[in-house]
Structure formats: C-alpha cells, structure tokens
Amino acid sequence: MRKAMVLFASLFAATAWAAGSEDDVPGYILHHVVDSPYLEIEVPLSSPIHALDFPKWHIPLKADGCAARMTAHGEEIPGLTEGCLDLSLTKHTVMMWLAALLLMATLFTWSNRDKTKLVPRGAGANLIEMLVLFVRDELAIKNIGKEEGPRYVPYLLTAFFFVLFMNLLGLVPWMATATGNLAVTASLALCTFVITQAAGIRAAGLGGYLKHLTGGVAPWLWPIMIPVEVLGLFTKPFALTMRLFANMLAGHIVLFFLLGLIFILGHPAVALVSVPFAFAIYLLELFVAFVQAYVFTMLSALFIGMSVAMGHHHDDHGHESEVGPSHDHGRAHHI
C-alpha cells in the first residue's frame, strides 16, 4: 500500500512538473477523475502516454446521423450529431468490466465448491464466507425479514461485491474509479429501484401497492398525497446515486489536491506536510471503499424491506401481522 501511494505521488508530481504551471494542477485533477475514451499511463518525468484507445461504436439512427460535423475551414467539430447512438467504450466502462472479471475470478478461486467440506479452508475462503454471511444475516434478514430476506440476498451480494471491487480498483495506480461516474451510480440505483417496486407489488399486490400511494388518507386529500408519495419513491434512488458518487469522487479530488499544493504554493517544503496527509487520505479511501459498499447495500436492503412491509403493516381491521413488529425492529436497529 505504501508503494502504491508513493507511486501515486510520484506520478502526480511528474505530470504537474511537466506541465510547468500551477494553473494545470486543477486541470490534471479533473482530467484524472472524469471519464475518457482512452487509457493513459503517467510515466515519471514524461508526458502521459496513451496506452490504449478504446474502439468507437456509433450506430446511426437516421441517414448521415453519425457523420462528422465540419467547420467552414474544414476542421472537425467534436461531438456527435442528433440521430447517432454512441456505444463507444470508455475508461469507466472498462473498469466496470475489469471489476466484474476480478470479482468472478475471486469467487471462483476462493468459493467452497467441495460440498463434502462444510468448513472452508484458507484465509480467502473464510473472508468471502464472512462477508456473505454478514450481508445475508445483518443486512438482508434484519432489514427485510426472515421470510422474504433470503429471496433478495443474491442481488444484495452482487451489489455489495461489485461496488466494493469498483471502489478498490480506483485505488490502484493507472486505474480509475467507475463509481465516481454519475451514470454508473445512477444505473446501480435504478436496479435497486426496480427491485424495490417489484418487491412491494409482490408483497401487497398491485391493488395494495397503488393504495399505498394514497397514504391511507381521505380521498379528497389524494391530489396532495399521491404526488408526495410518488416523489418519495424517486428520492430513494436519488439518495443512493448521489451518496456513492459524491463520496468516491470527493475522496480522489481531496487526495490529488493535497499533492497539488506542492505546485500551487511553489515550494518543495510543502511536501513534508501534504504527502503524509495525502497518504492518510489514501488509507481513509481504502476504508471508505468498504463503507460505501456497505452503505449502498444496507440502504438497498432497507428500501426493499420498507416496500415488502407494505403487505404486513395492517390488514383491513387494523391488526398487525406477525412479521411487522420484528421487521420494524430490525429496521430501526440499522437506522
């Protein structure tokens, strides 16, 4: 880990040094965190190298939809015209694929596939088992319930490990953090949103689900309550999207800004303070990678549990079912 941080610092220093101006430090930070159609390798004391240019896949939706736009002087204008679907690979897309491959390789390597041995052997296998049991027992069952919780464990495990591997991959030199992309976190939150609504319809039925949107108030208050309840449905995935995106993006910006202070202030003595602080932020980022995977999974389980609870809160006579109190107690424990 220390070697990774030293390499990070040296790469940043070399690139900013090559730029030769303190005004390039913010540009370098933004260049590092944003998505791009290529993968760069920053080599000390030299300019960044385009290690790999990703292929461009454009699908025209109409005639000449993907034709390049030219200026009056014959220069190409960046960007695509209307009627062109851009499916080109980007750096964050490749990071997602790489995280998925590493995740599958890890699980296939350390999973206990020998059914004759009930106890896994090795540190890796025990670590994977510990995380799986934690997600199942502490997140799924306590937030959704013993009856319905195991049904949603596969999704919660997938979300937890996928987010965790993307977060950790962003801490490797020359890699990127896909969860620092708003489109990635929004897609993950959309998956939770769809599963949450499906869980609510399954638990309460379509009629009970629609009745829940009225909030149980008198019909003359429905024009006020229904928009509020519908808005509440979309605030949950919005919170998931922004929480993961902001935390992962802010950590990298703070890390590089601390190192950039050396060049902004223009004195090498600043490194005696900024580099140790940057190393501390790097260690904090390692902790945040696990915390944000846990928070995303916990909130997903909590939202699914709230949706499932619609079918258990009250019947027509106002009696609670057996699942309601224990479910609400588990949910309150995590809140």
mmCIF file of C-alpha atoms in Angstrom, residues 45-266:
data_model
loop_
_atom_site.group_PDB
_atom_site.id
_atom_site.type_symbol
_atom_site.label_atom_id
_atom_site.label_comp_id
_atom_site.label_asym_id
_atom_site.label_seq_id
_atom_site.Cartn_x
_atom_site.Cartn_y
_atom_site.Cartn_z
ATOM 1 C CA LEU A 45 9.432 12.843 -15.887
ATOM 2 C CA SER A 46 7.484 12.482 -19.119
ATOM 3 C CA SER A 47 4.126 13.341 -20.604
ATOM 4 C CA PRO A 48 1.187 10.926 -20.188
ATOM 5 C CA ILE A 49 1.184 8.016 -22.623
ATOM 6 C CA HIS A 50 -1.975 6.896 -24.379
ATOM 7 C CA ALA A 51 -1.654 3.217 -23.543
ATOM 8 C CA LEU A 52 -4.912 2.218 -25.188
ATOM 9 C CA ASP A 53 -7.503 3.973 -27.329
ATOM 10 C CA PHE A 54 -10.847 2.276 -26.953
ATOM 11 C CA PRO A 55 -12.882 1.465 -30.083
ATOM 12 C CA LYS A 56 -15.692 3.794 -31.081
ATOM 13 C CA TRP A 57 -19.065 2.221 -31.777
ATOM 14 C CA HIS A 58 -21.574 4.610 -33.333
ATOM 15 C CA ILE A 59 -24.975 3.461 -34.547
ATOM 16 C CA PRO A 60 -26.755 5.877 -36.940
ATOM 17 C CA LEU A 61 -30.463 6.236 -36.184
ATOM 18 C CA LYS A 62 -31.059 8.178 -39.376
ATOM 19 C CA ALA A 63 -29.248 8.889 -42.617
ATOM 20 C CA ASP A 64 -25.900 10.602 -42.023
ATOM 21 C CA GLY A 65 -26.643 10.563 -38.289
ATOM 22 C CA CYS A 66 -23.040 9.825 -37.348
ATOM 23 C CA ALA A 67 -21.360 11.957 -39.985
ATOM 24 C CA ALA A 68 -18.656 14.248 -38.638
ATOM 25 C CA ARG A 69 -19.552 17.906 -38.374
ATOM 26 C CA MET A 70 -17.115 20.244 -40.073
ATOM 27 C CA THR A 71 -16.449 23.946 -39.701
ATOM 28 C CA ALA A 72 -16.204 26.364 -42.588
ATOM 29 C CA HIS A 73 -12.421 25.858 -42.501
ATOM 30 C CA GLY A 74 -12.718 22.087 -42.830
ATOM 31 C CA GLU A 75 -11.992 21.287 -39.171
ATOM 32 C CA GLU A 76 -13.949 18.552 -37.420
ATOM 33 C CA ILE A 77 -16.240 19.674 -34.584
ATOM 34 C CA PRO A 78 -16.088 17.364 -31.553
ATOM 35 C CA GLY A 79 -19.268 15.592 -30.551
ATOM 36 C CA LEU A 80 -21.957 13.677 -32.355
ATOM 37 C CA THR A 81 -24.927 14.938 -34.302
ATOM 38 C CA GLU A 82 -28.508 14.127 -33.448
ATOM 39 C CA GLY A 83 -29.648 10.737 -34.622
ATOM 40 C CA CYS A 84 -26.437 8.937 -33.635
ATOM 41 C CA LEU A 85 -26.293 6.405 -30.799
ATOM 42 C CA ASP A 86 -22.878 6.366 -29.150
ATOM 43 C CA LEU A 87 -21.974 2.963 -27.662
ATOM 44 C CA SER A 88 -18.223 3.567 -27.593
ATOM 45 C CA LEU A 89 -16.110 2.099 -24.822
ATOM 46 C CA THR A 90 -14.828 4.448 -22.157
ATOM 47 C CA LYS A 91 -12.373 4.186 -19.289
ATOM 48 C CA HIS A 92 -15.076 3.710 -16.665
ATOM 49 C CA THR A 93 -16.856 1.085 -18.754
ATOM 50 C CA VAL A 94 -13.652 -0.929 -18.987
ATOM 51 C CA MET A 95 -13.138 -0.521 -15.229
ATOM 52 C CA MET A 96 -16.600 -1.988 -14.635
ATOM 53 C CA TRP A 97 -15.796 -4.952 -16.863
ATOM 54 C CA LEU A 98 -12.456 -5.448 -15.158
ATOM 55 C CA ALA A 99 -14.082 -5.278 -11.712
ATOM 56 C CA ALA A 100 -16.645 -7.876 -12.787
ATOM 57 C CA LEU A 101 -13.918 -10.196 -14.102
ATOM 58 C CA LEU A 102 -11.839 -9.825 -10.939
ATOM 59 C CA LEU A 103 -14.931 -10.471 -8.836
ATOM 60 C CA MET A 104 -15.794 -13.661 -10.687
ATOM 61 C CA ALA A 105 -12.186 -14.834 -10.572
ATOM 62 C CA THR A 106 -12.038 -14.185 -6.819
ATOM 63 C CA LEU A 107 -15.250 -16.043 -6.097
ATOM 64 C CA PHE A 108 -14.346 -18.998 -8.305
ATOM 65 C CA THR A 109 -10.928 -19.216 -6.678
ATOM 66 C CA TRP A 110 -11.979 -18.931 -3.050
ATOM 67 C CA SER A 111 -15.527 -20.264 -3.062
ATOM 68 C CA ASN A 112 -16.119 -23.557 -1.270
ATOM 69 C CA ARG A 113 -17.259 -25.757 -4.153
ATOM 70 C CA ASP A 114 -16.473 -29.028 -2.380
ATOM 71 C CA LYS A 115 -19.785 -29.899 -0.760
ATOM 72 C CA THR A 116 -18.166 -32.636 1.316
ATOM 73 C CA LYS A 117 -16.254 -29.972 3.267
ATOM 74 C CA LEU A 118 -18.662 -27.806 5.209
ATOM 75 C CA VAL A 119 -15.911 -25.618 6.648
ATOM 76 C CA PRO A 120 -13.922 -23.565 4.085
ATOM 77 C CA ARG A 121 -10.137 -23.686 4.266
ATOM 78 C CA GLY A 122 -7.837 -20.734 3.760
ATOM 79 C CA ALA A 123 -7.929 -17.049 4.636
ATOM 80 C CA GLY A 124 -9.544 -16.034 1.338
ATOM 81 C CA ALA A 125 -12.364 -18.557 1.569
ATOM 82 C CA ASN A 126 -13.093 -17.591 5.172
ATOM 83 C CA LEU A 127 -13.082 -13.894 4.291
ATOM 84 C CA ILE A 128 -15.568 -14.428 1.460
ATOM 85 C CA GLU A 129 -17.781 -16.544 3.723
ATOM 86 C CA MET A 130 -17.685 -13.891 6.438
ATOM 87 C CA LEU A 131 -18.790 -11.163 4.029
ATOM 88 C CA VAL A 132 -21.531 -13.334 2.513
ATOM 89 C CA LEU A 133 -22.925 -14.235 5.936
ATOM 90 C CA PHE A 134 -22.738 -10.601 7.006
ATOM 91 C CA VAL A 135 -24.789 -9.448 4.020
ATOM 92 C CA ARG A 136 -27.295 -12.265 4.491
ATOM 93 C CA ASP A 137 -27.772 -12.093 8.268
ATOM 94 C CA GLU A 138 -27.093 -8.445 9.131
ATOM 95 C CA LEU A 139 -28.429 -6.690 6.039
ATOM 96 C CA ALA A 140 -30.959 -8.864 4.242
ATOM 97 C CA ILE A 141 -32.687 -10.684 7.100
ATOM 98 C CA LYS A 142 -32.623 -7.838 9.630
ATOM 99 C CA ASN A 143 -33.961 -5.261 7.166
ATOM 100 C CA ILE A 144 -36.312 -7.380 5.067
ATOM 101 C CA GLY A 145 -37.297 -10.218 7.397
ATOM 102 C CA LYS A 146 -36.618 -13.905 7.848
ATOM 103 C CA GLU A 147 -39.288 -14.941 5.347
ATOM 104 C CA GLU A 148 -38.563 -12.569 2.464
ATOM 105 C CA GLY A 149 -34.945 -11.651 3.199
ATOM 106 C CA PRO A 150 -33.233 -14.714 1.665
ATOM 107 C CA ARG A 151 -35.075 -14.057 -1.601
ATOM 108 C CA TYR A 152 -33.127 -10.841 -2.157
ATOM 109 C CA VAL A 153 -29.731 -11.998 -0.873
ATOM 110 C CA PRO A 154 -28.338 -12.746 -4.376
ATOM 111 C CA TYR A 155 -28.972 -9.186 -5.545
ATOM 112 C CA LEU A 156 -27.605 -7.650 -2.362
ATOM 113 C CA LEU A 157 -24.460 -9.791 -2.570
ATOM 114 C CA THR A 158 -23.970 -8.817 -6.208
ATOM 115 C CA ALA A 159 -24.366 -5.121 -5.416
ATOM 116 C CA PHE A 160 -22.038 -5.292 -2.405
ATOM 117 C CA PHE A 161 -19.148 -7.096 -4.089
ATOM 118 C CA PHE A 162 -19.487 -5.246 -7.399
ATOM 119 C CA VAL A 163 -19.421 -1.817 -5.752
ATOM 120 C CA LEU A 164 -16.572 -2.921 -3.468
ATOM 121 C CA PHE A 165 -14.390 -4.130 -6.340
ATOM 122 C CA MET A 166 -15.016 -0.960 -8.365
ATOM 123 C CA ASN A 167 -14.104 1.164 -5.352
ATOM 124 C CA LEU A 168 -10.906 -0.780 -4.670
ATOM 125 C CA LEU A 169 -9.908 -0.787 -8.336
ATOM 126 C CA GLY A 170 -9.867 3.005 -8.296
ATOM 127 C CA LEU A 171 -7.120 2.950 -5.655
ATOM 128 C CA VAL A 172 -4.724 1.071 -7.951
ATOM 129 C CA PRO A 173 -2.281 3.316 -9.873
ATOM 130 C CA TRP A 174 -3.267 3.931 -13.505
ATOM 131 C CA MET A 175 -6.784 2.659 -12.874
ATOM 132 C CA ALA A 176 -9.999 4.668 -12.442
ATOM 133 C CA THR A 177 -12.972 4.655 -10.081
ATOM 134 C CA ALA A 178 -16.106 3.752 -12.019
ATOM 135 C CA THR A 179 -18.298 4.608 -9.006
ATOM 136 C CA GLY A 180 -17.078 8.193 -9.365
ATOM 137 C CA ASN A 181 -19.211 8.371 -12.514
ATOM 138 C CA LEU A 182 -22.768 9.613 -12.031
ATOM 139 C CA ALA A 183 -24.102 7.346 -14.783
ATOM 140 C CA VAL A 184 -22.689 4.247 -13.076
ATOM 141 C CA THR A 185 -24.159 5.022 -9.662
ATOM 142 C CA ALA A 186 -27.478 6.008 -11.241
ATOM 143 C CA SER A 187 -27.627 2.650 -13.044
ATOM 144 C CA LEU A 188 -26.944 0.773 -9.815
ATOM 145 C CA ALA A 189 -29.616 2.811 -8.017
ATOM 146 C CA LEU A 190 -32.050 2.095 -10.854
ATOM 147 C CA CYS A 191 -31.578 -1.644 -10.305
ATOM 148 C CA THR A 192 -32.453 -1.194 -6.627
ATOM 149 C CA PHE A 193 -35.449 0.947 -7.585
ATOM 150 C CA VAL A 194 -36.869 -1.692 -9.934
ATOM 151 C CA ILE A 195 -36.374 -4.493 -7.400
ATOM 152 C CA THR A 196 -37.905 -2.345 -4.658
ATOM 153 C CA GLN A 197 -41.086 -1.705 -6.644
ATOM 154 C CA ALA A 198 -41.318 -5.349 -7.695
ATOM 155 C CA ALA A 199 -40.942 -6.411 -4.056
ATOM 156 C CA GLY A 200 -43.728 -4.066 -2.998
ATOM 157 C CA ILE A 201 -46.106 -5.314 -5.698
ATOM 158 C CA ARG A 202 -45.278 -8.905 -4.833
ATOM 159 C CA ALA A 203 -45.891 -8.365 -1.103
ATOM 160 C CA ALA A 204 -49.026 -6.222 -1.232
ATOM 161 C CA GLY A 205 -50.415 -6.985 -4.676
ATOM 162 C CA LEU A 206 -50.931 -4.384 -7.382
ATOM 163 C CA GLY A 207 -54.040 -3.041 -5.675
ATOM 164 C CA GLY A 208 -52.348 -2.757 -2.301
ATOM 165 C CA TYR A 209 -49.305 -1.140 -3.908
ATOM 166 C CA LEU A 210 -51.437 1.516 -5.599
ATOM 167 C CA LYS A 211 -53.467 2.000 -2.420
ATOM 168 C CA HIS A 212 -50.232 2.634 -0.538
ATOM 169 C CA LEU A 213 -49.609 5.666 -2.772
ATOM 170 C CA THR A 214 -52.656 7.341 -1.224
ATOM 171 C CA GLY A 215 -51.051 7.221 2.226
ATOM 172 C CA GLY A 216 -54.301 5.953 3.799
ATOM 173 C CA VAL A 217 -55.845 9.423 3.855
ATOM 174 C CA ALA A 218 -59.307 10.552 2.799
ATOM 175 C CA PRO A 219 -59.981 10.658 -0.965
ATOM 176 C CA TRP A 220 -60.163 14.452 -1.030
ATOM 177 C CA LEU A 221 -56.503 14.548 0.060
ATOM 178 C CA TRP A 222 -55.326 12.210 -2.684
ATOM 179 C CA PRO A 223 -54.313 15.051 -5.083
ATOM 180 C CA ILE A 224 -51.806 16.138 -2.430
ATOM 181 C CA MET A 225 -50.727 12.766 -1.047
ATOM 182 C CA ILE A 226 -50.204 10.849 -4.299
ATOM 183 C CA PRO A 227 -47.629 13.308 -5.755
ATOM 184 C CA VAL A 228 -45.820 13.332 -2.396
ATOM 185 C CA GLU A 229 -45.700 9.523 -2.278
ATOM 186 C CA VAL A 230 -44.561 9.281 -5.905
ATOM 187 C CA LEU A 231 -41.836 11.837 -5.199
ATOM 188 C CA GLY A 232 -40.797 9.748 -2.214
ATOM 189 C CA LEU A 233 -40.337 6.746 -4.488
ATOM 190 C CA PHE A 234 -37.724 8.588 -6.538
ATOM 191 C CA THR A 235 -35.894 10.284 -3.678
ATOM 192 C CA LYS A 236 -34.591 6.887 -2.529
ATOM 193 C CA PRO A 237 -32.684 6.008 -5.746
ATOM 194 C CA PHE A 238 -31.556 9.642 -5.980
ATOM 195 C CA ALA A 239 -30.032 9.352 -2.497
ATOM 196 C CA LEU A 240 -28.291 6.101 -3.490
ATOM 197 C CA THR A 241 -26.940 7.723 -6.644
ATOM 198 C CA MET A 242 -25.565 10.888 -5.091
ATOM 199 C CA ARG A 243 -24.214 9.328 -1.891
ATOM 200 C CA LEU A 244 -21.960 6.802 -3.646
ATOM 201 C CA PHE A 245 -20.953 9.172 -6.457
ATOM 202 C CA ALA A 246 -20.106 12.120 -4.201
ATOM 203 C CA ASN A 247 -18.118 10.125 -1.652
ATOM 204 C CA MET A 248 -15.937 8.348 -4.203
ATOM 205 C CA LEU A 249 -15.352 11.456 -6.331
ATOM 206 C CA ALA A 250 -14.611 13.736 -3.390
ATOM 207 C CA GLY A 251 -12.007 11.379 -1.942
ATOM 208 C CA HIS A 252 -9.920 11.375 -5.110
ATOM 209 C CA ILE A 253 -10.198 15.132 -5.541
ATOM 210 C CA VAL A 254 -9.027 15.736 -1.970
ATOM 211 C CA LEU A 255 -6.145 13.267 -2.418
ATOM 212 C CA PHE A 256 -4.812 14.956 -5.539
ATOM 213 C CA PHE A 257 -5.465 18.449 -4.240
ATOM 214 C CA LEU A 258 -3.238 17.795 -1.212
ATOM 215 C CA LEU A 259 -0.445 16.700 -3.515
ATOM 216 C CA GLY A 260 -1.141 19.618 -5.830
ATOM 217 C CA LEU A 261 -0.491 22.075 -3.015
ATOM 218 C CA ILE A 262 3.221 21.440 -3.567
ATOM 219 C CA PHE A 263 2.991 23.042 -7.006
ATOM 220 C CA ILE A 264 0.293 25.587 -6.246
ATOM 221 C CA LEU A 265 2.327 27.058 -3.371
ATOM 222 C CA GLY A 266 5.516 26.548 -5.338
#
